[in-house]
Tab-separated table of N, CA and C in Angstrom:
chain	number	residue	atom	x	y	z
A	1	MET	N	165.521	64.309	-138.086
A	1	MET	CA	164.309	65.281	-138.169
A	1	MET	C	163.722	65.357	-136.788
A	2	THR	N	163.406	66.544	-136.448
A	2	THR	CA	162.617	66.828	-135.119
A	2	THR	C	161.124	66.770	-135.287
A	3	GLN	N	160.484	66.102	-134.408
A	3	GLN	CA	159.004	65.942	-134.341
A	3	GLN	C	158.523	66.909	-133.375
A	4	ILE	N	157.583	67.644	-133.606
A	4	ILE	CA	156.951	68.679	-132.721
A	4	ILE	C	155.593	67.940	-132.266
A	5	ILE	N	155.504	67.888	-130.901
A	5	ILE	CA	154.403	67.225	-130.351
A	5	ILE	C	153.365	68.308	-130.149
A	6	THR	N	152.317	68.160	-130.866
A	6	THR	CA	151.166	69.147	-130.709
A	6	THR	C	149.942	68.682	-129.909
A	7	LYS	N	149.860	67.436	-129.502
A	7	LYS	CA	148.747	66.948	-128.764
A	7	LYS	C	149.042	66.892	-127.249
A	8	LEU	N	149.489	67.979	-126.650
A	8	LEU	CA	149.678	68.010	-125.212
A	8	LEU	C	148.439	67.924	-124.463
A	9	PRO	N	148.388	67.350	-123.157
A	9	PRO	CA	147.097	67.311	-122.485
A	9	PRO	C	146.770	68.851	-122.038
A	10	ARG	N	145.417	69.046	-122.032
A	10	ARG	CA	145.031	70.426	-121.805
A	10	ARG	C	144.437	70.363	-120.362
A	11	TYR	N	144.732	71.300	-119.598
A	11	TYR	CA	144.156	71.271	-118.242
A	11	TYR	C	143.396	72.622	-118.044
A	12	SER	N	142.244	72.540	-117.382
A	12	SER	CA	141.501	73.810	-117.082
A	12	SER	C	142.153	74.675	-116.011
A	13	ASP	N	141.764	75.853	-115.822
A	13	ASP	CA	142.349	76.722	-114.737
A	13	ASP	C	142.059	76.122	-113.444
A	14	GLY	N	140.778	75.779	-113.364
A	14	GLY	CA	140.351	75.105	-112.043
A	14	GLY	C	141.118	73.885	-111.678
A	15	GLU	N	141.522	73.060	-112.632
A	15	GLU	CA	142.418	71.806	-112.334
A	15	GLU	C	143.707	72.348	-111.763
A	16	ILE	N	144.299	73.266	-112.484
A	16	ILE	CA	145.598	73.815	-112.140
A	16	ILE	C	145.528	74.456	-110.745
A	17	ASP	N	144.557	75.102	-110.484
A	17	ASP	CA	144.401	75.860	-109.179
A	17	ASP	C	144.350	74.700	-107.910
A	18	ARG	N	143.496	73.803	-108.269
A	18	ARG	CA	143.359	72.640	-107.289
A	18	ARG	C	144.573	71.905	-107.086
A	19	ALA	N	145.341	71.567	-108.141
A	19	ALA	CA	146.771	70.926	-108.008
A	19	ALA	C	147.630	71.834	-107.230
A	20	PHE	N	147.678	73.121	-107.460
A	20	PHE	CA	148.571	74.037	-106.614
A	20	PHE	C	148.160	74.016	-105.179
A	21	MET	N	146.855	74.080	-104.866
A	21	MET	CA	146.429	74.097	-103.617
A	21	MET	C	146.734	72.845	-102.801
A	22	ARG	N	146.606	71.690	-103.456
A	22	ARG	CA	146.930	70.387	-102.939
A	22	ARG	C	148.431	70.401	-102.487
A	23	GLU	N	149.198	70.965	-103.452
A	23	GLU	CA	150.673	70.878	-103.293
A	23	GLU	C	151.003	71.780	-102.006
A	24	ILE	N	150.507	72.925	-102.055
A	24	ILE	CA	150.667	74.002	-100.856
A	24	ILE	C	150.252	73.265	-99.494
A	25	GLU	N	149.132	72.827	-99.512
A	25	GLU	CA	148.583	72.107	-98.195
A	25	GLU	C	149.526	70.992	-97.803
A	26	SER	N	149.762	70.147	-98.805
A	26	SER	CA	150.590	68.917	-98.378
A	26	SER	C	152.122	69.425	-97.915
A	27	GLY	N	152.532	70.585	-98.584
A	27	GLY	CA	153.928	71.032	-98.254
A	27	GLY	C	153.826	71.605	-96.730
A	28	PHE	N	152.851	72.311	-96.381
A	28	PHE	CA	152.708	72.864	-95.034
A	28	PHE	C	152.591	71.755	-94.002
A	29	LYS	N	151.780	70.726	-94.402
A	29	LYS	CA	151.758	69.605	-93.442
A	29	LYS	C	152.855	68.895	-93.264
A	30	LEU	N	153.814	68.681	-94.255
A	30	LEU	CA	155.050	68.026	-94.283
A	30	LEU	C	155.926	68.937	-93.434
A	31	GLU	N	155.872	70.338	-93.658
A	31	GLU	CA	156.786	71.274	-92.877
A	31	GLU	C	156.483	71.048	-91.370
A	32	ARG	N	155.226	70.968	-90.938
A	32	ARG	CA	154.848	70.981	-89.422
A	32	ARG	C	155.254	69.646	-89.010
A	33	GLU	N	155.101	68.436	-89.746
A	33	GLU	CA	155.567	67.166	-89.300
A	33	GLU	C	157.137	67.072	-89.075
A	34	THR	N	157.895	67.681	-90.001
A	34	THR	CA	159.351	67.507	-89.791
A	34	THR	C	160.007	68.584	-88.862
A	35	GLU	N	159.148	69.552	-88.544
A	35	GLU	CA	159.796	70.628	-87.643
A	35	GLU	C	160.259	70.088	-86.364
A	36	LYS	N	159.450	69.312	-85.729
A	36	LYS	CA	159.896	68.690	-84.419
A	36	LYS	C	161.149	67.946	-84.507
A	37	GLU	N	161.331	67.148	-85.604
A	37	GLU	CA	162.526	66.400	-85.756
A	37	GLU	C	163.693	67.364	-85.965
A	38	ARG	N	163.520	68.400	-86.720
A	38	ARG	CA	164.607	69.291	-86.896
A	38	ARG	C	165.080	69.912	-85.555
A	39	ILE	N	164.113	70.409	-84.697
A	39	ILE	CA	164.386	71.084	-83.588
A	39	ILE	C	164.978	70.089	-82.629
A	40	GLU	N	164.595	68.826	-82.461
A	40	GLU	CA	165.211	67.860	-81.611
A	40	GLU	C	166.646	67.612	-81.988
A	41	ALA	N	167.023	67.585	-83.329
A	41	ALA	CA	168.392	67.367	-83.807
A	41	ALA	C	169.134	68.550	-83.320
A	42	VAL	N	168.703	69.710	-83.528
A	42	VAL	CA	169.485	70.916	-83.125
A	42	VAL	C	169.612	70.929	-81.578
A	43	ALA	N	168.605	70.489	-80.805
A	43	ALA	CA	168.714	70.542	-79.431
A	43	ALA	C	169.762	69.659	-79.041
A	44	LYS	N	169.930	68.457	-79.551
A	44	LYS	CA	170.925	67.558	-79.253
A	44	LYS	C	172.317	68.162	-79.537
A	45	GLU	N	172.386	68.893	-80.559
A	45	GLU	CA	173.700	69.539	-80.998
A	45	GLU	C	174.153	70.626	-79.895
A	46	ALA	N	173.090	71.365	-79.578
A	46	ALA	CA	173.180	72.492	-78.622
A	46	ALA	C	173.625	71.870	-77.287
A	47	LYS	N	173.098	70.743	-76.803
A	47	LYS	CA	173.433	70.102	-75.595
A	47	LYS	C	174.946	69.808	-75.626
A	48	MET	N	175.405	69.270	-76.679
A	48	MET	CA	176.804	68.862	-76.896
A	48	MET	C	177.703	70.059	-76.787
A	49	PHE	N	177.219	71.209	-77.155
A	49	PHE	CA	178.078	72.503	-77.020
A	49	PHE	C	178.092	73.121	-75.617
A	50	ARG	N	177.238	72.722	-74.812
A	50	ARG	CA	177.043	73.384	-73.552
A	50	ARG	C	178.280	73.489	-72.717
A	51	GLY	N	178.590	74.722	-72.211
A	51	GLY	CA	179.751	74.895	-71.627
A	51	GLY	C	181.177	74.828	-72.185
A	52	LYS	N	181.130	74.659	-73.488
A	52	LYS	CA	182.339	74.630	-74.279
A	52	LYS	C	182.694	75.907	-75.021
A	53	THR	N	183.961	76.145	-75.257
A	53	THR	CA	184.373	77.378	-75.989
A	53	THR	C	185.278	76.967	-77.102
A	54	HIS	N	184.951	77.549	-78.350
A	54	HIS	CA	185.882	77.425	-79.491
A	54	HIS	C	187.022	78.340	-79.476
A	55	PRO	N	188.213	77.889	-79.725
A	55	PRO	CA	189.264	78.663	-79.637
A	55	PRO	C	189.344	79.950	-80.571
A	56	THR	N	188.758	79.921	-81.639
A	56	THR	CA	188.603	81.026	-82.519
A	56	THR	C	187.282	81.824	-82.359
A	57	LEU	N	186.202	80.940	-82.396
A	57	LEU	CA	184.759	81.651	-82.446
A	57	LEU	C	184.310	81.888	-81.088
A	58	GLY	N	184.894	81.461	-79.969
A	58	GLY	CA	184.284	81.722	-78.596
A	58	GLY	C	183.049	80.769	-78.251
A	59	ARG	N	182.272	81.263	-77.416
A	59	ARG	CA	181.208	80.387	-76.831
A	59	ARG	C	180.067	80.372	-77.856
A	60	PRO	N	179.528	79.170	-78.131
A	60	PRO	CA	178.329	79.100	-78.980
A	60	PRO	C	177.129	79.563	-78.090
A	61	VAL	N	176.233	80.467	-78.670
A	61	VAL	CA	175.275	80.993	-77.862
A	61	VAL	C	173.860	80.699	-78.375
A	62	ALA	N	173.835	80.064	-79.642
A	62	ALA	CA	172.506	79.674	-80.134
A	62	ALA	C	172.576	78.790	-81.300
A	63	SER	N	171.717	77.859	-81.459
A	63	SER	CA	171.792	76.911	-82.606
A	63	SER	C	170.242	76.930	-83.060
A	64	MET	N	170.157	76.903	-84.267
A	64	MET	CA	168.691	76.891	-84.905
A	64	MET	C	168.778	76.093	-86.215
A	65	PRO	N	167.577	75.476	-86.544
A	65	PRO	CA	167.604	74.768	-87.739
A	65	PRO	C	167.857	75.677	-88.956
A	66	ALA	N	168.601	75.174	-89.891
A	66	ALA	CA	168.947	75.937	-91.072
A	66	ALA	C	167.768	76.632	-91.671
A	67	ARG	N	166.727	75.855	-91.895
A	67	ARG	CA	165.441	76.653	-92.527
A	67	ARG	C	165.129	77.786	-91.914
A	68	ASP	N	165.045	77.787	-90.524
A	68	ASP	CA	164.605	78.796	-89.689
A	68	ASP	C	165.517	79.983	-89.911
A	69	PHE	N	166.895	79.752	-89.851
A	69	PHE	CA	167.918	80.689	-89.941
A	69	PHE	C	167.781	81.439	-91.154
A	70	PHE	N	167.760	80.777	-92.312
A	70	PHE	CA	167.587	81.430	-93.660
A	70	PHE	C	166.433	82.142	-93.834
A	71	ARG	N	165.221	81.678	-93.309
A	71	ARG	CA	163.970	82.404	-93.371
A	71	ARG	C	164.086	83.715	-92.520
A	72	LEU	N	164.717	83.677	-91.331
A	72	LEU	CA	164.854	84.891	-90.537
A	72	LEU	C	165.712	85.838	-91.172
A	73	THR	N	166.894	85.442	-91.752
A	73	THR	CA	167.810	86.294	-92.348
A	73	THR	C	167.136	87.033	-93.597
A	74	GLN	N	166.403	86.215	-94.312
A	74	GLN	CA	165.773	86.779	-95.593
A	74	GLN	C	164.732	87.880	-95.032
A	75	LYS	N	163.907	87.575	-94.025
A	75	LYS	CA	162.879	88.423	-93.580
A	75	LYS	C	163.530	89.792	-92.916
A	76	TYR	N	164.423	89.560	-91.985
A	76	TYR	CA	165.018	90.663	-91.217
A	76	TYR	C	166.370	91.127	-91.505
A	77	GLY	N	167.244	90.283	-92.144
A	77	GLY	CA	168.491	90.662	-92.612
A	77	GLY	C	169.533	90.048	-91.578
A	78	HIS	N	170.649	89.812	-91.985
A	78	HIS	CA	171.771	89.153	-91.203
A	78	HIS	C	172.138	90.097	-89.976
A	79	LYS	N	172.218	91.369	-90.138
A	79	LYS	CA	172.453	92.205	-89.017
A	79	LYS	C	171.546	92.152	-87.792
A	80	GLU	N	170.217	91.950	-88.096
A	80	GLU	CA	169.209	91.795	-87.045
A	80	GLU	C	169.245	90.523	-86.376
A	81	VAL	N	169.375	89.438	-87.130
A	81	VAL	CA	169.485	88.058	-86.652
A	81	VAL	C	170.769	87.864	-85.904
A	82	HIS	N	171.885	88.504	-86.133
A	82	HIS	CA	173.122	88.375	-85.478
A	82	HIS	C	173.248	89.414	-84.170
A	83	SER	N	172.118	90.221	-83.969
A	83	SER	CA	172.413	91.220	-83.018
A	83	SER	C	172.147	90.602	-81.592
A	84	LYS	N	172.610	91.460	-80.644
A	84	LYS	CA	172.591	90.968	-79.289
A	84	LYS	C	171.120	90.916	-78.688
A	85	GLY	N	170.290	91.818	-79.055
A	85	GLY	CA	168.946	91.772	-78.647
A	85	GLY	C	168.214	90.580	-79.079
A	86	PHE	N	168.397	90.154	-80.469
A	86	PHE	CA	167.784	88.992	-81.110
A	86	PHE	C	168.312	87.783	-80.344
A	87	ILE	N	169.633	87.686	-80.093
A	87	ILE	CA	170.130	86.373	-79.519
A	87	ILE	C	169.538	86.342	-78.099
A	88	LYS	N	169.560	87.309	-77.368
A	88	LYS	CA	168.843	87.389	-76.017
A	88	LYS	C	167.362	86.901	-76.208
A	89	TYR	N	166.603	87.374	-77.066
A	89	TYR	CA	165.294	87.038	-77.230
A	89	TYR	C	165.225	85.461	-77.498
A	90	PHE	N	166.072	85.070	-78.346
A	90	PHE	CA	166.088	83.627	-78.822
A	90	PHE	C	166.423	82.795	-77.668
A	91	ASN	N	167.378	83.169	-76.853
A	91	ASN	CA	167.812	82.453	-75.654
A	91	ASN	C	166.682	82.295	-74.677
A	92	LYS	N	165.827	83.388	-74.521
A	92	LYS	CA	164.632	83.292	-73.629
A	92	LYS	C	163.549	82.472	-74.326
A	93	LYS	N	163.367	82.570	-75.654
A	93	LYS	CA	162.187	81.838	-76.243
A	93	LYS	C	162.533	80.421	-76.454
A	94	MET	N	163.723	80.130	-76.765
A	94	MET	CA	164.144	78.770	-76.944
A	94	MET	C	165.377	78.211	-76.220
A	95	PRO	N	165.129	78.184	-74.953
A	95	PRO	CA	166.387	77.707	-74.034
A	95	PRO	C	167.014	76.378	-74.373
A	96	GLU	N	166.179	75.426	-74.992
A	96	GLU	CA	166.786	74.101	-75.216
A	96	GLU	C	167.745	74.223	-76.433
A	97	LEU	N	167.727	75.354	-77.238
A	97	LEU	CA	168.606	75.529	-78.382
A	97	LEU	C	169.678	76.449	-77.997
A	98	SER	N	169.730	76.930	-76.822
A	98	SER	CA	170.930	77.808	-76.459
A	98	SER	C	171.836	77.167	-75.572
A	99	PRO	N	172.960	76.827	-75.932
A	99	PRO	CA	173.899	76.082	-75.156
A	99	PRO	C	174.468	77.008	-74.120
A	100	ASN	N	174.756	78.240	-74.352
A	100	ASN	CA	175.394	79.151	-73.414
A	100	ASN	C	174.572	80.444	-73.453
A	101	GLN	N	174.410	81.079	-72.402
A	101	GLN	CA	173.811	82.375	-72.377
A	101	GLN	C	174.675	83.497	-72.730
A	102	ILE	N	174.088	84.542	-73.270
A	102	ILE	CA	174.871	85.806	-73.613
A	102	ILE	C	175.291	86.533	-72.388
């Protein structure tokens, strides 16, 4: 036989709003704290690819953290993020993440 729980804790709208705001603020704080670590890891990877050429893919021209890549493609689209103009801009803005110039 199934028992239905009817006495669930009730929260006011204010409590729920405050909980959401705490979660958002702590999420942004965590994002800022881990961003430096992600960029350092990608910079190390880009340094490893400097001056090398892949037999099929060619020269690697940019490396970026996956979160940033997916956010950019969601906002601007794959075509724009892979365009030559964007890659040139990225090489200029983040030279430590650009193993080879375009």
